[in-house]
Short mmCIF file of C-alpha atoms and ligand atoms in Angstrom, two decimals:
data_model
loop_
_atom_site.label_atom_id
_atom_site.label_comp_id
_atom_site.label_asym_id
_atom_site.label_seq_id
_atom_site.Cartn_x
_atom_site.Cartn_y
_atom_site.Cartn_z
CA MET A 123 34.36 66.77 25.73
CA LEU A 124 33.44 63.68 26.27
CA ASP A 125 29.71 64.35 24.08
CA ARG A 126 31.37 65.39 21.00
CA PHE A 127 33.53 61.86 20.15
CA CYS A 128 29.94 59.87 21.61
CA SER A 129 27.56 62.16 19.59
CA ALA A 130 26.75 60.74 16.57
CA SER A 131 25.59 64.61 15.43
CA THR A 132 29.06 64.92 14.87
CA TRP A 133 29.70 62.92 12.52
CA GLU A 134 26.00 63.55 11.23
CA ARG A 135 26.54 65.02 8.03
CA ALA A 136 27.29 61.06 7.02
CA ASP A 137 24.33 60.17 6.44
CA ALA A 138 23.56 63.12 4.20
CA GLN A 139 26.32 62.65 2.43
CA TRP A 140 27.03 59.75 1.28
CA PRO A 141 23.82 57.21 1.79
CA SER A 142 24.57 54.04 2.73
CA HIS A 143 22.58 53.09 -0.07
CA GLU A 144 24.89 55.11 -2.96
CA GLN A 145 27.24 53.54 -4.44
CA ARG A 146 30.28 55.12 -5.95
CA MET A 147 33.25 55.15 -6.74
CA LEU A 148 36.35 54.92 -4.86
CA THR A 149 41.11 56.33 -6.35
CA CYS A 150 42.97 53.71 -4.72
CA MET A 151 45.92 56.22 -3.63
CA ARG A 152 48.30 53.90 -2.06
CA VAL A 153 48.74 50.09 -0.05
CA CYS A 154 50.58 50.06 3.23
CA ALA A 155 51.41 46.33 4.13
CA GLU A 156 50.44 46.30 7.18
CA THR A 157 51.53 42.26 7.89
CA HIS A 158 52.47 39.30 5.97
CA ASP A 159 48.46 38.60 4.63
CA VAL A 160 46.20 42.44 5.94
CA ARG A 161 47.14 45.39 3.22
CA THR A 162 45.59 49.12 4.33
CA PHE A 163 43.93 50.25 0.86
CA VAL A 164 43.94 54.19 0.51
CA PHE A 165 40.50 56.15 -1.32
CA SER A 166 40.16 59.42 -2.62
CA THR A 167 36.45 59.97 -4.04
CA ARG A 168 35.66 62.99 -7.08
CA GLU A 169 33.63 63.74 -4.11
CA GLY A 170 36.61 65.65 -2.65
CA HIS A 171 35.76 64.33 0.66
CA PHE A 172 33.96 61.83 2.97
CA SER A 173 32.28 61.74 6.38
CA PHE A 174 30.48 58.88 8.53
CA GLU A 175 31.20 57.72 12.03
CA PRO A 176 34.49 56.16 13.70
CA GLY A 177 33.74 52.22 14.36
CA GLN A 178 31.27 51.67 10.66
CA PHE A 179 31.94 49.90 7.46
CA ILE A 180 31.63 49.92 3.59
CA THR A 181 30.61 47.72 1.26
CA VAL A 182 32.40 47.32 -1.98
CA SER A 183 31.44 45.54 -5.11
CA ALA A 184 33.76 44.14 -7.78
CA GLU A 185 33.50 42.01 -10.93
CA ILE A 186 35.51 38.84 -10.12
CA ASP A 187 35.97 36.06 -12.63
CA GLY A 188 32.04 37.16 -14.23
CA LYS A 189 30.38 37.95 -10.99
CA GLU A 190 30.12 40.78 -8.71
CA VAL A 191 30.38 40.72 -5.84
CA SER A 192 30.02 42.74 -2.22
CA ARG A 193 31.29 42.23 1.49
CA CYS A 194 31.81 44.73 3.81
CA TYR A 195 34.75 46.83 5.67
CA THR A 196 35.27 48.99 8.64
CA ILE A 197 36.81 51.49 7.35
CA SER A 198 39.96 51.67 9.54
CA SER A 199 40.88 55.63 8.94
CA PRO A 200 39.46 58.28 10.82
CA PRO A 201 36.53 60.39 10.34
CA THR A 202 38.97 63.27 11.73
CA ARG A 203 41.11 63.00 8.19
CA PRO A 204 38.17 62.89 5.60
CA TYR A 205 40.29 63.24 2.00
CA THR A 206 40.84 60.44 1.58
CA LEU A 207 39.61 56.77 2.99
CA SER A 208 41.01 53.56 4.35
CA ILE A 209 40.19 49.71 4.63
CA THR A 210 42.25 47.17 6.30
CA VAL A 211 41.99 43.54 4.61
CA LYS A 212 43.50 40.74 5.62
CA ARG A 213 43.55 37.51 2.94
CA THR A 214 41.03 34.82 4.38
CA PRO A 215 41.98 31.55 2.26
CA GLY A 216 40.06 30.76 -0.47
CA GLY A 217 38.12 34.33 -0.15
CA VAL A 218 37.12 35.51 -3.35
CA MET A 219 37.10 38.96 -2.89
CA SER A 220 39.91 39.79 0.07
CA ASN A 221 42.29 38.08 -1.44
CA TRP A 222 40.65 39.99 -5.50
CA LEU A 223 41.36 43.21 -3.25
CA HIS A 224 45.41 42.20 -2.62
CA GLU A 225 46.16 41.03 -5.44
CA ASN A 226 44.26 43.96 -7.92
CA MET A 227 44.17 47.45 -5.83
CA ARG A 228 47.03 49.11 -6.41
CA GLU A 229 47.82 53.42 -6.93
CA GLY A 230 45.16 54.88 -9.89
CA VAL A 231 42.28 51.48 -9.41
CA GLU A 232 39.18 52.49 -9.40
CA LEU A 233 37.07 50.29 -7.14
CA LYS A 234 32.69 50.44 -5.96
CA ALA A 235 31.66 51.76 -2.71
CA PHE A 236 28.06 51.75 -1.13
CA GLY A 237 28.65 54.33 1.33
CA PRO A 238 28.99 53.80 5.61
CA SER A 239 27.24 52.06 7.61
CA GLY A 240 26.60 50.51 11.16
CA VAL A 241 26.05 50.76 14.64
CA PHE A 242 29.40 49.56 16.48
CA THR A 243 30.28 53.18 16.70
CA PRO A 244 31.07 55.52 20.43
CA SER A 245 27.27 57.27 19.78
CA SER A 246 26.34 53.83 21.31
CA GLY A 247 27.83 53.89 24.40
CA PRO A 248 28.55 56.99 25.51
CA ALA A 249 30.92 56.70 27.85
CA ALA A 250 34.45 58.46 30.04
CA LYS A 251 36.21 55.67 29.26
CA SER A 252 36.03 52.97 26.97
CA LEU A 253 37.58 48.76 27.21
CA TYR A 254 38.63 48.38 23.35
CA LEU A 255 39.22 44.78 22.96
CA SER A 256 39.71 43.07 19.15
CA ALA A 257 41.66 40.37 17.29
CA GLY A 258 42.65 39.86 14.04
CA SER A 259 41.60 41.82 11.79
CA GLY A 260 38.82 43.51 14.31
CA VAL A 261 41.06 45.37 15.10
CA THR A 262 40.09 47.99 12.21
CA PRO A 263 36.81 49.95 14.20
CA LEU A 264 39.04 50.36 16.83
CA MET A 265 41.37 51.93 14.98
CA SER A 266 39.11 54.53 13.53
CA MET A 267 37.68 55.55 17.35
CA THR A 268 41.03 55.45 18.21
CA ARG A 269 42.72 57.53 15.79
CA ALA A 270 39.94 59.34 15.77
CA ALA A 271 39.76 60.68 19.59
CA LEU A 272 43.23 61.22 18.94
CA ASP A 273 43.21 63.28 16.55
CA LEU A 274 40.26 65.59 18.19
CA GLY A 275 42.86 66.33 21.21
CA LEU A 276 39.78 64.87 23.19
CA ASN A 277 43.07 62.34 25.57
CA ARG A 278 40.10 60.06 26.39
CA ASP A 279 40.29 56.98 28.67
CA ILE A 280 41.30 54.06 26.24
CA VAL A 281 42.54 50.75 27.24
CA PHE A 282 42.91 48.38 24.19
CA ILE A 283 43.54 45.47 24.06
CA HIS A 284 44.24 43.56 20.92
CA SER A 285 45.74 39.71 20.40
CA ALA A 286 47.78 38.01 17.46
CA ARG A 287 48.26 34.69 16.60
CA THR A 288 51.76 35.90 16.75
CA PRO A 289 54.49 39.85 17.59
CA GLU A 290 54.62 39.99 13.98
CA ASP A 291 51.05 39.36 13.14
CA ILE A 292 49.55 42.98 15.18
CA ILE A 293 49.06 44.86 12.97
CA PHE A 294 49.58 48.99 13.37
CA ARG A 295 51.88 48.11 16.01
CA ILE A 296 54.32 50.39 15.42
CA GLU A 297 51.25 53.08 15.15
CA LEU A 298 49.60 52.39 18.15
CA SER A 299 53.08 52.63 20.31
CA ASN A 300 53.18 55.93 19.22
CA LEU A 301 49.47 56.97 19.65
CA CYS A 302 50.56 55.76 23.26
CA ALA A 303 53.45 58.18 23.63
CA LEU A 304 50.70 60.88 22.40
CA SER A 305 48.07 60.45 24.97
CA ASP A 306 49.29 59.63 28.49
CA LYS A 307 45.28 58.33 29.29
CA LEU A 308 45.65 55.70 26.04
CA ARG A 309 47.00 52.53 26.88
CA VAL A 310 47.36 49.65 24.72
CA VAL A 311 48.45 46.56 25.23
CA HIS A 312 48.88 43.43 22.68
CA VAL A 313 48.24 39.11 24.02
CA CYS A 314 49.83 37.14 20.85
CA GLU A 315 48.64 33.11 21.07
CA ALA A 316 52.14 32.80 20.54
CA LEU A 317 55.65 34.24 19.97
CA GLY A 318 56.03 33.07 16.11
CA SER A 319 59.42 34.58 14.84
CA GLU A 320 60.36 37.10 18.09
CA PRO A 321 61.73 34.65 21.20
CA ASP A 322 61.91 37.93 22.69
CA TRP A 323 58.48 39.69 22.82
CA SER A 324 57.60 40.56 26.52
CA GLY A 325 53.91 40.89 26.42
CA PRO A 326 51.16 38.88 27.97
CA VAL A 327 51.38 35.67 26.10
CA GLY A 328 48.17 32.96 25.42
CA ARG A 329 45.43 34.00 25.35
CA LEU A 330 42.77 36.80 27.45
CA SER A 331 41.59 35.77 30.30
CA LEU A 332 39.75 37.57 33.45
CA ASP A 333 43.45 37.31 35.22
CA LEU A 334 44.91 39.38 32.54
CA LEU A 335 41.89 42.31 32.48
CA LYS A 336 42.19 42.14 36.08
CA GLU A 337 45.86 42.67 35.59
CA HIS A 338 45.67 45.12 32.61
CA VAL A 339 42.13 47.70 33.09
CA PRO A 340 41.77 46.98 37.36
CA ASP A 341 39.21 49.18 36.55
CA TYR A 342 37.66 47.42 33.38
CA ARG A 343 33.63 47.04 35.16
CA GLU A 344 33.48 50.90 34.59
CA ARG A 345 34.19 50.74 31.48
CA GLU A 346 32.35 51.16 27.43
CA ALA A 347 32.84 47.45 26.14
CA PHE A 348 33.48 47.30 22.42
CA ILE A 349 34.06 44.16 21.23
CA CYS A 350 36.07 42.70 17.40
CA GLY A 351 36.92 40.03 16.41
CA PRO A 352 36.30 35.96 15.37
CA GLY A 353 32.39 34.78 16.58
CA GLY A 354 35.04 32.35 18.77
CA TYR A 355 36.37 35.58 19.80
CA MET A 356 33.80 37.45 21.42
CA ASP A 357 31.96 34.62 22.72
CA ALA A 358 35.04 34.72 24.60
CA CYS A 359 34.59 38.29 25.94
CA ARG A 360 31.71 38.59 26.42
CA LYS A 361 31.42 35.45 29.17
CA MET A 362 34.85 36.60 29.72
CA LEU A 363 33.48 40.60 30.99
CA ALA A 364 29.79 38.76 32.23
CA ASP A 365 31.88 35.96 34.59
CA GLY A 366 33.78 39.39 35.82
CA GLY A 367 30.31 41.22 36.99
CA HIS A 368 31.28 43.78 33.69
CA ASP A 369 26.72 44.88 32.68
CA PRO A 370 25.66 43.99 29.72
CA ALA A 371 24.29 46.78 29.21
CA ARG A 372 27.92 47.94 28.85
CA TYR A 373 29.34 45.72 26.42
CA HIS A 374 29.16 46.05 22.22
CA GLN A 375 30.15 43.83 19.41
CA GLU A 376 30.72 43.71 15.63
CA SER A 377 30.73 40.76 13.90
CA PHE A 378 32.51 40.23 10.58
CA ASN A 379 31.04 37.48 10.00
CA PHE A 380 26.83 37.73 8.91
CA ALA A 381 26.27 34.06 10.50
CA GLU A 382 27.29 35.16 13.43
CA THR A 383 24.93 38.18 14.60
CA VAL A 384 22.36 35.83 16.79
CA GLU A 385 20.53 38.69 18.34
CA CYS A 386 18.05 40.02 16.94
CA ALA A 387 16.73 44.54 17.63
CA GLU A 388 12.79 44.63 18.63
CA ALA A 389 11.83 45.87 15.46
CA PRO A 390 9.42 48.91 15.10
CA VAL A 391 5.82 48.19 15.29
CA ALA A 392 4.13 47.71 12.09
CA GLU A 393 1.29 50.31 11.66
CA ALA A 394 -1.67 48.08 10.50
CA SER A 395 -2.85 47.91 7.27
CA ALA A 396 -4.99 50.57 6.36
CA GLU A 397 -5.38 48.58 2.26
CA PRO A 398 -6.52 44.64 1.74
CA ALA A 399 -3.86 42.91 0.51
CA ALA A 400 -6.23 41.73 -2.40
CA GLN A 401 -6.24 42.30 -5.81
CA GLY A 402 -3.10 40.40 -6.05
CA GLY A 403 -1.44 41.90 -2.69
CA PHE A 404 0.62 46.09 -3.06
CA THR A 405 2.02 48.19 -5.44
CA VAL A 406 4.68 49.13 -5.18
CA GLN A 407 6.71 52.65 -7.15
CA LEU A 408 9.94 53.45 -7.58
CA ALA A 409 10.16 57.64 -6.90
CA ARG A 410 13.27 57.84 -8.80
CA SER A 411 13.60 55.64 -11.24
CA GLY A 412 9.04 55.65 -12.01
CA ARG A 413 9.79 51.38 -11.76
CA SER A 414 7.07 50.15 -10.18
CA PHE A 415 6.10 46.80 -9.03
CA THR A 416 3.47 44.30 -7.45
CA MET A 417 4.26 42.24 -4.53
CA ASP A 418 2.68 40.65 -1.96
CA ALA A 419 3.68 40.22 1.82
CA SER A 420 4.70 37.25 1.93
CA GLN A 421 8.29 38.34 0.72
CA THR A 422 10.72 41.05 1.68
CA VAL A 423 11.43 44.41 -0.24
CA LEU A 424 14.49 43.11 -1.82
CA VAL A 425 13.36 39.49 -2.82
CA ALA A 426 10.37 40.74 -5.27
CA ALA A 427 12.79 44.17 -6.86
CA ARG A 428 14.65 41.33 -7.32
CA LYS A 429 12.21 38.85 -9.18
CA ALA A 430 10.59 42.06 -11.09
CA GLY A 431 13.98 42.82 -12.40
CA VAL A 432 14.81 45.61 -10.31
CA PRO A 433 17.74 45.97 -9.38
CA LEU A 434 18.24 47.34 -5.28
CA PRO A 435 21.54 47.58 -3.91
CA SER A 436 21.77 45.26 -1.17
CA SER A 437 24.75 42.94 0.28
CA CYS A 438 23.92 40.99 3.55
CA SER A 439 20.49 40.47 3.52
CA GLN A 440 19.62 40.03 6.70
CA GLY A 441 19.14 43.13 8.11
CA ILE A 442 22.51 44.10 9.41
CA CYS A 443 24.86 45.99 6.75
CA GLY A 444 22.71 48.50 6.05
CA THR A 445 23.44 48.64 2.83
CA CYS A 446 19.65 48.80 1.13
CA LYS A 447 18.57 51.20 3.51
CA THR A 448 15.26 53.94 1.35
CA LYS A 449 13.80 56.32 2.65
CA VAL A 450 9.66 54.92 2.31
CA LEU A 451 8.23 58.10 1.45
CA GLU A 452 3.86 56.57 1.37
CA GLY A 453 2.62 53.72 2.17
CA SER A 454 3.81 51.58 5.53
CA VAL A 455 6.31 47.78 6.17
CA ASP A 456 6.80 45.31 9.05
CA MET A 457 10.24 45.59 9.48
CA LYS A 458 12.82 42.77 11.43
CA HIS A 459 15.66 44.20 11.40
CA ASN A 460 18.96 42.98 13.04
CA GLY A 461 21.03 46.25 14.49
CA GLY A 462 21.44 47.69 10.37
CA ILE A 463 19.39 50.82 11.88
CA ARG A 464 19.61 53.72 14.02
CA PRO A 465 16.17 54.92 15.93
CA ARG A 466 16.52 58.31 14.35
CA GLU A 467 16.87 56.41 10.38
CA ILE A 468 13.13 54.88 11.50
CA GLU A 469 12.07 57.83 12.42
CA LYS A 470 13.24 59.65 9.08
CA GLY A 471 11.13 57.09 7.95
CA MET A 472 14.12 55.32 6.82
CA ARG A 473 13.19 51.77 6.15
CA LEU A 474 15.70 48.12 5.48
CA MET A 475 13.93 46.22 2.43
CA CYS A 476 15.88 43.44 3.18
CA CYS A 477 13.83 42.60 6.24
CA SER A 478 10.74 44.73 5.66
CA ARG A 479 7.57 43.06 4.39
CA PRO A 480 4.58 45.53 2.74
CA THR A 481 1.51 46.44 5.05
CA SER A 482 0.10 49.22 2.56
CA ASN A 483 1.03 49.93 -1.19
CA LEU A 484 4.53 51.82 -1.13
CA VAL A 485 6.04 55.11 -2.93
CA LEU A 486 10.06 54.23 -2.25
CA ASP A 487 12.62 57.22 -2.22
CA LEU A 488 14.19 55.07 -5.51
C1 FAD B 600 30.46 45.05 9.08
C2 FAD B 600 31.35 43.92 8.53
C3 FAD B 600 32.89 44.77 8.87
C4 FAD B 600 33.84 43.96 7.95
N1 FAD B 600 35.74 44.02 8.34
C5 FAD B 600 36.04 43.73 7.59
C6 FAD B 600 38.41 44.06 7.67
O1 FAD B 600 37.99 45.61 8.06
N2 FAD B 600 38.71 43.77 7.43
C7 FAD B 600 39.37 42.18 6.75
O2 FAD B 600 39.99 41.42 6.79
N3 FAD B 600 37.94 41.50 6.88
C8 FAD B 600 36.13 42.32 6.89
N4 FAD B 600 35.14 42.05 7.41
C9 FAD B 600 34.97 40.19 6.87
C10 FAD B 600 34.57 40.77 4.96
O3 FAD B 600 33.26 41.70 5.17
C11 FAD B 600 34.86 39.72 4.22
O4 FAD B 600 33.81 38.05 5.24
C12 FAD B 600 35.87 39.32 3.88
O5 FAD B 600 37.13 39.79 3.15
C13 FAD B 600 36.41 37.38 3.61
O6 FAD B 600 35.61 37.81 1.93
P1 FAD B 600 36.04 36.88 1.11
O7 FAD B 600 35.68 37.40 0.00
O8 FAD B 600 38.39 36.95 0.45
O9 FAD B 600 35.96 35.17 1.18
P2 FAD B 600 34.99 34.78 1.38
O10 FAD B 600 34.98 34.39 -0.16
O11 FAD B 600 33.23 35.21 1.48
O12 FAD B 600 34.69 32.75 2.15
C14 FAD B 600 34.52 33.24 3.14
C15 FAD B 600 35.18 31.60 3.38
O13 FAD B 600 34.23 30.78 2.96
C16 FAD B 600 34.69 29.53 1.55
N5 FAD B 600 34.38 29.78 0.87
C17 FAD B 600 34.33 30.40 -0.41
N6 FAD B 600 33.31 29.65 -0.77
C18 FAD B 600 32.52 28.34 0.02
C19 FAD B 600 31.74 27.39 -1.13
N7 FAD B 600 32.11 27.58 -1.96
N8 FAD B 600 32.43 26.09 -0.56
C20 FAD B 600 32.72 26.32 0.84
N9 FAD B 600 33.50 27.43 1.49
C21 FAD B 600 33.93 28.29 1.19
C22 FAD B 600 36.01 30.20 1.92
O14 FAD B 600 37.19 29.52 1.66
C23 FAD B 600 36.99 31.78 3.25
O15 FAD B 600 36.60 30.18 3.73
C24 FAD B 600 34.11 42.73 7.51
C25 FAD B 600 32.21 42.09 7.48
C26 FAD B 600 31.55 42.59 8.13
C27 FAD B 600 30.67 41.95 8.38
#
């Protein structure tokens, strides 16, 4: 039963069904207010249903004030409910996309999105016991994982500690409490920094600390830890767990801010160049569109394509989000990614164009 939840092959059809580089149109079916500044948008698709791994995100795009804007949002619904897909968005003060979604998404409105991507999923750390730590909108990937585990009837051993500013800022509060009633192995603890408008709040007040963790999760060292929230929160969690003797190899985190991603995954060693970079560089052919351009190895394929007027799907430009994942049909590249592609995808010949430089002429599946 453990394997079913933690194995990527359970959700494998995700890649085949809606590749991360393919843009589709979603139709908004419903909008739910979760808190005063957080809403869930529920979408359907003409293609019928969705498949993805719990914890993955999609990249949505919209034309806002005459500019095409793209942002990543984690899928908060579970893959076990495949006929709709939800994202849960917190308004960012002054933020372009989050406010646009809050103001414009209504039943029947369409939204463009690239397919699911990301490696913050149960398969990145298979384990019998999990510790989910989240703050603010960082609850979304862990909510998808929790819902999926419960839907599959796995009764997995999950302790979920969510931090919020005040009780009224707790996202999915009622649902999480209902889920606890369904499973004797799911435990949820909400930690609030302040009481806000709920002076009779009986849960822990303050910030998550090692003492609080030890009190509520005495066996935390035995658990695979999945953390998502603001940068400062995740730094504090990482330190807290390390101070408490938790194995850092069992620590997994998802940043909602690309600039905060500091760890660089090891890049696969590029094959030696079989062709000289002479003759003005390398030729890149796009097999499906029949277009081509030339470039040299000083720039990434994505940048060169843009300069040549060939638009490729992309979002983060840092090898994190996976939107520009493309199959290299012929040739080789030197890729330095930041976790946006899995080893099994690399084995299948996929590469991220935003962090790949050619080491030979290329034919891409685009
Ligand atoms: C993998 C991933 C998953 C995510 N999942 C979620 C999720 O489930 N839910 C969620 O709510 N968010 C999620 N996010 C965050 C989301 O992608 C957006 O970053 C967030 O909604 C803010 O986008 P925005 O367009 O509203 O803000 P932006 O327009 O990007 O602005 C962000 C901040 O920068 C400031 N700013 C903007 N432009 C300027 C400027 N020119 N000068 C100075 N300051 C400026 C704004 O005032 C604001 O404070 C996720 C991010 C990633 C990477």
